[in-house]
Structures are given as structure tokens and as C-alpha cells.
Amino acid sequence: HYTREEQSSIIDQCIDIFTQCTGEKPLSFRAGGYGADDNTLEILREKGIKIDSSFFLGHKWCKINDMPINRISENKSLIEIPVTVFENRISYRLLGMKLRSKSMIKKLDIDGCSREELEKGFNSFKESGVRIIILFLHSFSLFNRNYDYSKIEPDFDDIQKLEFILEHASNSDYKITSIKEIKDQLLNYVNDPN
């Protein structure tokens, strides 16, 4: 919802804060709430950001268009790593009779998926040949907290889901890595996904 100029100013502030905190310029970017558009991508290119991960198929705030689903791509020198999504079909039943069915797009996210949904999503990726999966995590994913952070404790349910998905990935010959570790390989993958 921001103008191009407002977005540029906000991204400048984020780059400055990140650089002050880490001593390094950020390598990648994801718009908060996936609220990115084509202006955002152009600004990232201008600022020297190499990787974006704001594209979330079907999300109401994501205004990025024409990106491959579940596949890393290159868009005018900016590498796009989309949020990995799957179709989650839910059937509602009463006394064994199917009343209706509903389908929704979900991201692979330990906070937003049950263990069964994570397994369903992961299996659909294997079946459809998705070779790179982005597991979505937040800084708060593995703990519970109250609104003012005065009480923080481990989120054992999410910890178990993370262990499950990492084990599932390892058993399926997926390599667990960070974007930073594979940054030099990303462009090669975009040019030759085999």
C-alpha cells in the first residue's frame, strides 16, 4: 500500500538497521506480510539486494505477478525464492457422509500447519518433483510468549514439528542448508534446474 518512494525509504531504513546490527549488508529480503509489488522488486535491485522471498501465491497482500510456483527463478538479476506452498484439501463429513470439500493454499510453516499438514505438503512436493523447499520459520517459532514478552517458554509442539520435518527431509535425500550457504549456487540452479 506504500508508494514507490515510501517503500524505498522503508527499505533503506531496514538495510541500515540490519547492517548496524550484523556488520554486513543484507543478502535477501522478504516483505512483511508478503506486501510486495513490482516496485518493491525494482527497489531491491537498485539497493543491491540479490534475493527476494516475498512471492506467496494467492496471498491477499502479495502483488507480485508472473512468478513460477515452488521454483526458484531469476527476474532481471533478482533471484526470487517463492514461499513454498501446497494445496490442502479438507473434506467435511457427518456420520461418514461427505458434506463438502474445501481447498486452500498453505505455506510450509511449522507455526501455521499441523504435523499432518506438514507431512501432506512435504509428500506433495516429493511427488511433483519440487527439489528446493523453503521451510518457513519466524524468530519466535520455537517458543510461546505472552503479549508483553514477560513470560517466554519453549513451544514443544513446534519443536517436535521441526524435528519431524527435518527428519522427513533428511530421509528423502533433501539437504538442509541456509540461503547464505548456497547463495553462489542459486544462480546456477536458476539457469539449469536439473
PDB file of C-alpha atoms in Angstrom:
ATOM      1  CA  HIS A   1       0.000   0.000   0.000  1.00  0.00           C
ATOM      2  CA  TYR A   2       3.060   2.276   0.069  1.00  0.00           C
ATOM      3  CA  THR A   3       4.200   4.460  -2.795  1.00  0.00           C
ATOM      4  CA  ARG A   4       7.466   3.654  -4.526  1.00  0.00           C
ATOM      5  CA  GLU A   5       9.184   6.498  -2.625  1.00  0.00           C
ATOM      6  CA  GLU A   6       7.824   5.314   0.732  1.00  0.00           C
ATOM      7  CA  GLN A   7       8.949   1.760   0.011  1.00  0.00           C
ATOM      8  CA  SER A   8      12.427   2.970  -0.928  1.00  0.00           C
ATOM      9  CA  SER A   9      12.721   4.906   2.327  1.00  0.00           C
ATOM     10  CA  ILE A  10      11.498   1.951   4.429  1.00  0.00           C
ATOM     11  CA  ILE A  11      13.895  -0.463   2.720  1.00  0.00           C
ATOM     12  CA  ASP A  12      16.784   1.985   3.235  1.00  0.00           C
ATOM     13  CA  GLN A  13      15.976   2.092   6.959  1.00  0.00           C
ATOM     14  CA  CYS A  14      15.838  -1.721   7.125  1.00  0.00           C
ATOM     15  CA  ILE A  15      19.183  -2.074   5.324  1.00  0.00           C
ATOM     16  CA  ASP A  16      20.777   0.450   7.687  1.00  0.00           C
ATOM     17  CA  ILE A  17      19.479  -1.273  10.826  1.00  0.00           C
ATOM     18  CA  PHE A  18      20.446  -4.730   9.562  1.00  0.00           C
ATOM     19  CA  THR A  19      23.954  -3.503   8.672  1.00  0.00           C
ATOM     20  CA  GLN A  20      24.379  -1.811  12.061  1.00  0.00           C
ATOM     21  CA  CYS A  21      23.317  -4.986  13.892  1.00  0.00           C
ATOM     22  CA  THR A  22      25.311  -7.517  11.853  1.00  0.00           C
ATOM     23  CA  GLY A  23      28.146  -5.576  10.251  1.00  0.00           C
ATOM     24  CA  GLU A  24      27.035  -6.933   6.873  1.00  0.00           C
ATOM     25  CA  LYS A  25      24.648  -5.725   4.211  1.00  0.00           C
ATOM     26  CA  PRO A  26      21.581  -7.976   3.878  1.00  0.00           C
ATOM     27  CA  LEU A  27      21.689 -10.620   1.165  1.00  0.00           C
ATOM     28  CA  SER A  28      17.969 -11.276   0.953  1.00  0.00           C
ATOM     29  CA  PHE A  29      14.608  -9.677   1.650  1.00  0.00           C
ATOM     30  CA  ARG A  30      11.031 -10.702   2.414  1.00  0.00           C
ATOM     31  CA  ALA A  31       8.313  -8.111   2.637  1.00  0.00           C
ATOM     32  CA  GLY A  32       6.406  -8.111   5.903  1.00  0.00           C
ATOM     33  CA  GLY A  33       3.021  -9.737   5.396  1.00  0.00           C
ATOM     34  CA  TYR A  34       4.222 -10.565   1.832  1.00  0.00           C
ATOM     35  CA  GLY A  35       3.182  -6.991   0.947  1.00  0.00           C
ATOM     36  CA  ALA A  36       5.432  -6.589  -2.070  1.00  0.00           C
ATOM     37  CA  ASP A  37       4.745  -5.436  -5.596  1.00  0.00           C
ATOM     38  CA  ASP A  38       6.770  -4.882  -8.764  1.00  0.00           C
ATOM     39  CA  ASN A  39       8.027  -1.550  -7.340  1.00  0.00           C
ATOM     40  CA  THR A  40       9.462  -3.437  -4.353  1.00  0.00           C
ATOM     41  CA  LEU A  41      11.434  -5.740  -6.624  1.00  0.00           C
ATOM     42  CA  GLU A  42      12.831  -2.836  -8.631  1.00  0.00           C
ATOM     43  CA  ILE A  43      13.887  -1.039  -5.428  1.00  0.00           C
ATOM     44  CA  LEU A  44      15.649  -4.187  -4.187  1.00  0.00           C
ATOM     45  CA  ARG A  45      17.616  -4.381  -7.441  1.00  0.00           C
ATOM     46  CA  GLU A  46      18.611  -0.718  -7.082  1.00  0.00           C
ATOM     47  CA  LYS A  47      19.754  -1.304  -3.475  1.00  0.00           C
ATOM     48  CA  GLY A  48      21.905  -4.291  -4.431  1.00  0.00           C
ATOM     49  CA  ILE A  49      19.764  -6.916  -2.701  1.00  0.00           C
ATOM     50  CA  LYS A  50      20.303 -10.173  -4.602  1.00  0.00           C
ATOM     51  CA  ILE A  51      17.489 -12.421  -3.323  1.00  0.00           C
ATOM     52  CA  ASP A  52      13.793 -11.856  -2.617  1.00  0.00           C
ATOM     53  CA  SER A  53      11.388 -14.264  -0.960  1.00  0.00           C
ATOM     54  CA  SER A  54       8.161 -12.238  -0.921  1.00  0.00           C
ATOM     55  CA  PHE A  55       6.157 -14.133  -3.564  1.00  0.00           C
ATOM     56  CA  PHE A  56       3.337 -16.073  -1.866  1.00  0.00           C
ATOM     57  CA  LEU A  57       0.849 -17.469  -4.352  1.00  0.00           C
ATOM     58  CA  GLY A  58      -2.689 -16.309  -3.625  1.00  0.00           C
ATOM     59  CA  HIS A  59      -1.861 -14.196  -0.576  1.00  0.00           C
ATOM     60  CA  LYS A  60      -4.097 -11.122  -0.482  1.00  0.00           C
ATOM     61  CA  TRP A  61      -1.235  -8.682   0.151  1.00  0.00           C
ATOM     62  CA  CYS A  62       1.252 -10.116  -2.342  1.00  0.00           C
ATOM     63  CA  LYS A  63       1.048  -8.110  -5.556  1.00  0.00           C
ATOM     64  CA  ILE A  64       3.999  -9.739  -7.325  1.00  0.00           C
ATOM     65  CA  ASN A  65       2.872 -11.282 -10.603  1.00  0.00           C
ATOM     66  CA  ASP A  66       4.029 -13.896 -13.076  1.00  0.00           C
ATOM     67  CA  MET A  67       6.399 -15.889 -10.862  1.00  0.00           C
ATOM     68  CA  PRO A  68       6.882 -19.659 -11.044  1.00  0.00           C
ATOM     69  CA  ILE A  69       5.251 -21.588  -8.214  1.00  0.00           C
ATOM     70  CA  ASN A  70       7.613 -23.509  -5.905  1.00  0.00           C
ATOM     71  CA  ARG A  71      10.560 -22.875  -8.191  1.00  0.00           C
ATOM     72  CA  ILE A  72      13.481 -20.509  -7.792  1.00  0.00           C
ATOM     73  CA  SER A  73      13.671 -18.086 -10.693  1.00  0.00           C
ATOM     74  CA  GLU A  74      15.611 -15.064 -11.823  1.00  0.00           C
ATOM     75  CA  ASN A  75      13.859 -11.809 -12.611  1.00  0.00           C
ATOM     76  CA  LYS A  76      16.112  -9.096 -14.075  1.00  0.00           C
ATOM     77  CA  SER A  77      19.105 -10.048 -11.879  1.00  0.00           C
ATOM     78  CA  LEU A  78      17.000 -10.582  -8.731  1.00  0.00           C
ATOM     79  CA  ILE A  79      16.679 -14.184  -7.579  1.00  0.00           C
ATOM     80  CA  GLU A  80      13.141 -14.980  -6.419  1.00  0.00           C
ATOM     81  CA  ILE A  81      12.757 -17.772  -3.873  1.00  0.00           C
ATOM     82  CA  PRO A  82       8.998 -18.134  -3.510  1.00  0.00           C
ATOM     83  CA  VAL A  83       7.245 -19.227  -0.365  1.00  0.00           C
ATOM     84  CA  THR A  84       6.813 -22.999  -0.815  1.00  0.00           C
ATOM     85  CA  VAL A  85       3.098 -23.763  -0.976  1.00  0.00           C
ATOM     86  CA  PHE A  86       0.845 -26.780  -1.299  1.00  0.00           C
ATOM     87  CA  GLU A  87      -2.839 -27.401  -1.829  1.00  0.00           C
ATOM     88  CA  ASN A  88      -4.535 -28.516   1.365  1.00  0.00           C
ATOM     89  CA  ARG A  89      -7.855 -30.180   0.619  1.00  0.00           C
ATOM     90  CA  ILE A  90     -10.184 -30.609   3.572  1.00  0.00           C
ATOM     91  CA  SER A  91     -13.327 -32.728   3.482  1.00  0.00           C
ATOM     92  CA  TYR A  92     -16.096 -32.090   5.966  1.00  0.00           C
ATOM     93  CA  ARG A  93     -18.027 -35.196   6.962  1.00  0.00           C
ATOM     94  CA  LEU A  94     -21.016 -36.005   9.103  1.00  0.00           C
ATOM     95  CA  LEU A  95     -21.771 -39.598  10.025  1.00  0.00           C
ATOM     96  CA  GLY A  96     -19.419 -40.789   7.323  1.00  0.00           C
ATOM     97  CA  MET A  97     -21.095 -38.753   4.584  1.00  0.00           C
ATOM     98  CA  LYS A  98     -19.076 -36.136   2.763  1.00  0.00           C
ATOM     99  CA  LEU A  99     -20.832 -32.793   3.144  1.00  0.00           C
ATOM    100  CA  ARG A 100     -18.419 -30.608   1.234  1.00  0.00           C
ATOM    101  CA  SER A 101     -14.803 -30.217   0.329  1.00  0.00           C
ATOM    102  CA  LYS A 102     -12.633 -27.123   0.604  1.00  0.00           C
ATOM    103  CA  SER A 103      -9.227 -26.446  -0.877  1.00  0.00           C
ATOM    104  CA  MET A 104      -6.764 -23.823   0.290  1.00  0.00           C
ATOM    105  CA  ILE A 105      -3.174 -22.855  -0.444  1.00  0.00           C
ATOM    106  CA  LYS A 106      -0.890 -23.234   2.582  1.00  0.00           C
ATOM    107  CA  LYS A 107       2.771 -22.459   3.098  1.00  0.00           C
ATOM    108  CA  LEU A 108       5.141 -24.968   4.671  1.00  0.00           C
ATOM    109  CA  ASP A 109       5.238 -23.328   8.107  1.00  0.00           C
ATOM    110  CA  ILE A 110       5.562 -25.067  11.458  1.00  0.00           C
ATOM    111  CA  ASP A 111       3.526 -22.311  13.117  1.00  0.00           C
ATOM    112  CA  GLY A 112       0.644 -22.491  10.634  1.00  0.00           C
ATOM    113  CA  CYS A 113       0.488 -26.225   9.876  1.00  0.00           C
ATOM    114  CA  SER A 114      -0.341 -29.294  11.869  1.00  0.00           C
ATOM    115  CA  ARG A 115       2.053 -32.235  11.691  1.00  0.00           C
ATOM    116  CA  GLU A 116      -0.375 -33.966   9.316  1.00  0.00           C
ATOM    117  CA  GLU A 117      -0.458 -30.903   7.038  1.00  0.00           C
ATOM    118  CA  LEU A 118       3.348 -30.694   7.043  1.00  0.00           C
ATOM    119  CA  GLU A 119       3.540 -34.336   6.002  1.00  0.00           C
ATOM    120  CA  LYS A 120       0.864 -33.847   3.326  1.00  0.00           C
ATOM    121  CA  GLY A 121       2.690 -30.827   1.943  1.00  0.00           C
ATOM    122  CA  PHE A 122       6.077 -32.484   2.026  1.00  0.00           C
ATOM    123  CA  ASN A 123       4.760 -35.596   0.267  1.00  0.00           C
ATOM    124  CA  SER A 124       3.138 -33.457  -2.432  1.00  0.00           C
ATOM    125  CA  PHE A 125       6.487 -31.747  -3.042  1.00  0.00           C
ATOM    126  CA  LYS A 126       8.238 -35.087  -3.492  1.00  0.00           C
ATOM    127  CA  GLU A 127       5.524 -36.350  -5.867  1.00  0.00           C
ATOM    128  CA  SER A 128       5.603 -33.211  -8.019  1.00  0.00           C
ATOM    129  CA  GLY A 129       9.405 -33.060  -8.184  1.00  0.00           C
ATOM    130  CA  VAL A 130       9.947 -29.889  -6.141  1.00  0.00           C
ATOM    131  CA  ARG A 131      13.681 -30.037  -5.439  1.00  0.00           C
ATOM    132  CA  ILE A 132      14.073 -26.991  -3.196  1.00  0.00           C
ATOM    133  CA  ILE A 133      11.698 -26.471  -0.283  1.00  0.00           C
ATOM    134  CA  ILE A 134      11.630 -23.355   1.850  1.00  0.00           C
ATOM    135  CA  LEU A 135      10.646 -24.174   5.429  1.00  0.00           C
ATOM    136  CA  PHE A 136       9.097 -21.052   6.866  1.00  0.00           C
ATOM    137  CA  LEU A 137      10.187 -20.045  10.369  1.00  0.00           C
ATOM    138  CA  HIS A 138       9.956 -16.878  12.427  1.00  0.00           C
ATOM    139  CA  SER A 139      12.299 -15.775  15.195  1.00  0.00           C
ATOM    140  CA  PHE A 140       9.512 -16.731  17.631  1.00  0.00           C
ATOM    141  CA  SER A 141       8.600 -20.087  16.054  1.00  0.00           C
ATOM    142  CA  LEU A 142      10.062 -22.295  18.763  1.00  0.00           C
ATOM    143  CA  PHE A 143       8.709 -20.564  21.842  1.00  0.00           C
ATOM    144  CA  ASN A 144       5.455 -19.303  23.301  1.00  0.00           C
ATOM    145  CA  ARG A 145       5.163 -15.872  24.802  1.00  0.00           C
ATOM    146  CA  ASN A 146       2.510 -13.598  26.162  1.00  0.00           C
ATOM    147  CA  TYR A 147       1.738 -10.234  24.595  1.00  0.00           C
ATOM    148  CA  ASP A 148       4.400  -8.256  26.510  1.00  0.00           C
ATOM    149  CA  TYR A 149       7.114 -10.989  26.435  1.00  0.00           C
ATOM    150  CA  SER A 150       7.199 -11.186  30.237  1.00  0.00           C
ATOM    151  CA  LYS A 151       6.669 -14.942  30.048  1.00  0.00           C
ATOM    152  CA  ILE A 152       8.566 -16.972  27.451  1.00  0.00           C
ATOM    153  CA  GLU A 153       8.773 -20.758  27.315  1.00  0.00           C
ATOM    154  CA  PRO A 154       9.648 -23.417  24.728  1.00  0.00           C
ATOM    155  CA  ASP A 155       6.913 -24.404  22.281  1.00  0.00           C
ATOM    156  CA  PHE A 156       7.382 -28.164  22.443  1.00  0.00           C
ATOM    157  CA  ASP A 157       4.700 -28.797  19.810  1.00  0.00           C
ATOM    158  CA  ASP A 158       6.522 -26.654  17.230  1.00  0.00           C
ATOM    159  CA  ILE A 159       9.891 -28.113  18.263  1.00  0.00           C
ATOM    160  CA  GLN A 160       8.514 -31.602  17.580  1.00  0.00           C
ATOM    161  CA  LYS A 161       7.117 -30.452  14.217  1.00  0.00           C
ATOM    162  CA  LEU A 162      10.510 -29.010  13.287  1.00  0.00           C
ATOM    163  CA  GLU A 163      12.251 -32.253  14.263  1.00  0.00           C
ATOM    164  CA  PHE A 164       9.676 -34.205  12.237  1.00  0.00           C
ATOM    165  CA  ILE A 165      10.118 -32.131   9.067  1.00  0.00           C
ATOM    166  CA  LEU A 166      13.929 -32.141   9.313  1.00  0.00           C
ATOM    167  CA  GLU A 167      13.927 -35.927   9.749  1.00  0.00           C
ATOM    168  CA  HIS A 168      11.430 -36.300   6.885  1.00  0.00           C
ATOM    169  CA  ALA A 169      13.634 -34.121   4.655  1.00  0.00           C
ATOM    170  CA  SER A 170      16.796 -35.985   5.577  1.00  0.00           C
ATOM    171  CA  ASN A 171      15.198 -39.370   4.894  1.00  0.00           C
ATOM    172  CA  SER A 172      14.093 -38.094   1.475  1.00  0.00           C
ATOM    173  CA  ASP A 173      17.614 -37.003   0.486  1.00  0.00           C
ATOM    174  CA  TYR A 174      16.972 -33.277   0.861  1.00  0.00           C
ATOM    175  CA  LYS A 175      19.969 -31.324   2.105  1.00  0.00           C
ATOM    176  CA  ILE A 176      19.273 -28.909   4.957  1.00  0.00           C
ATOM    177  CA  THR A 177      21.021 -25.591   4.342  1.00  0.00           C
ATOM    178  CA  SER A 178      20.645 -21.843   4.646  1.00  0.00           C
ATOM    179  CA  ILE A 179      20.243 -19.325   1.851  1.00  0.00           C
ATOM    180  CA  LYS A 180      23.551 -17.765   2.841  1.00  0.00           C
ATOM    181  CA  GLU A 181      25.331 -21.116   2.448  1.00  0.00           C
ATOM    182  CA  ILE A 182      24.025 -21.657  -1.082  1.00  0.00           C
ATOM    183  CA  LYS A 183      23.918 -18.096  -2.405  1.00  0.00           C
ATOM    184  CA  ASP A 184      26.608 -18.781  -5.034  1.00  0.00           C
ATOM    185  CA  GLN A 185      24.775 -21.869  -6.284  1.00  0.00           C
ATOM    186  CA  LEU A 186      21.371 -20.193  -6.652  1.00  0.00           C
ATOM    187  CA  LEU A 187      22.016 -18.511  -9.980  1.00  0.00           C
ATOM    188  CA  ASN A 188      23.398 -21.768 -11.392  1.00  0.00           C
ATOM    189  CA  TYR A 189      20.207 -23.531 -10.284  1.00  0.00           C
ATOM    190  CA  VAL A 190      18.035 -20.866 -11.904  1.00  0.00           C
ATOM    191  CA  ASN A 191      19.830 -21.334 -15.212  1.00  0.00           C
ATOM    192  CA  ASP A 192      19.845 -25.154 -15.041  1.00  0.00           C
ATOM    193  CA  PRO A 193      17.228 -26.589 -12.625  1.00  0.00           C
ATOM    194  CA  ASN A 194      18.250 -30.187 -13.428  1.00  0.00           C
TER     195      ASN A 194
END
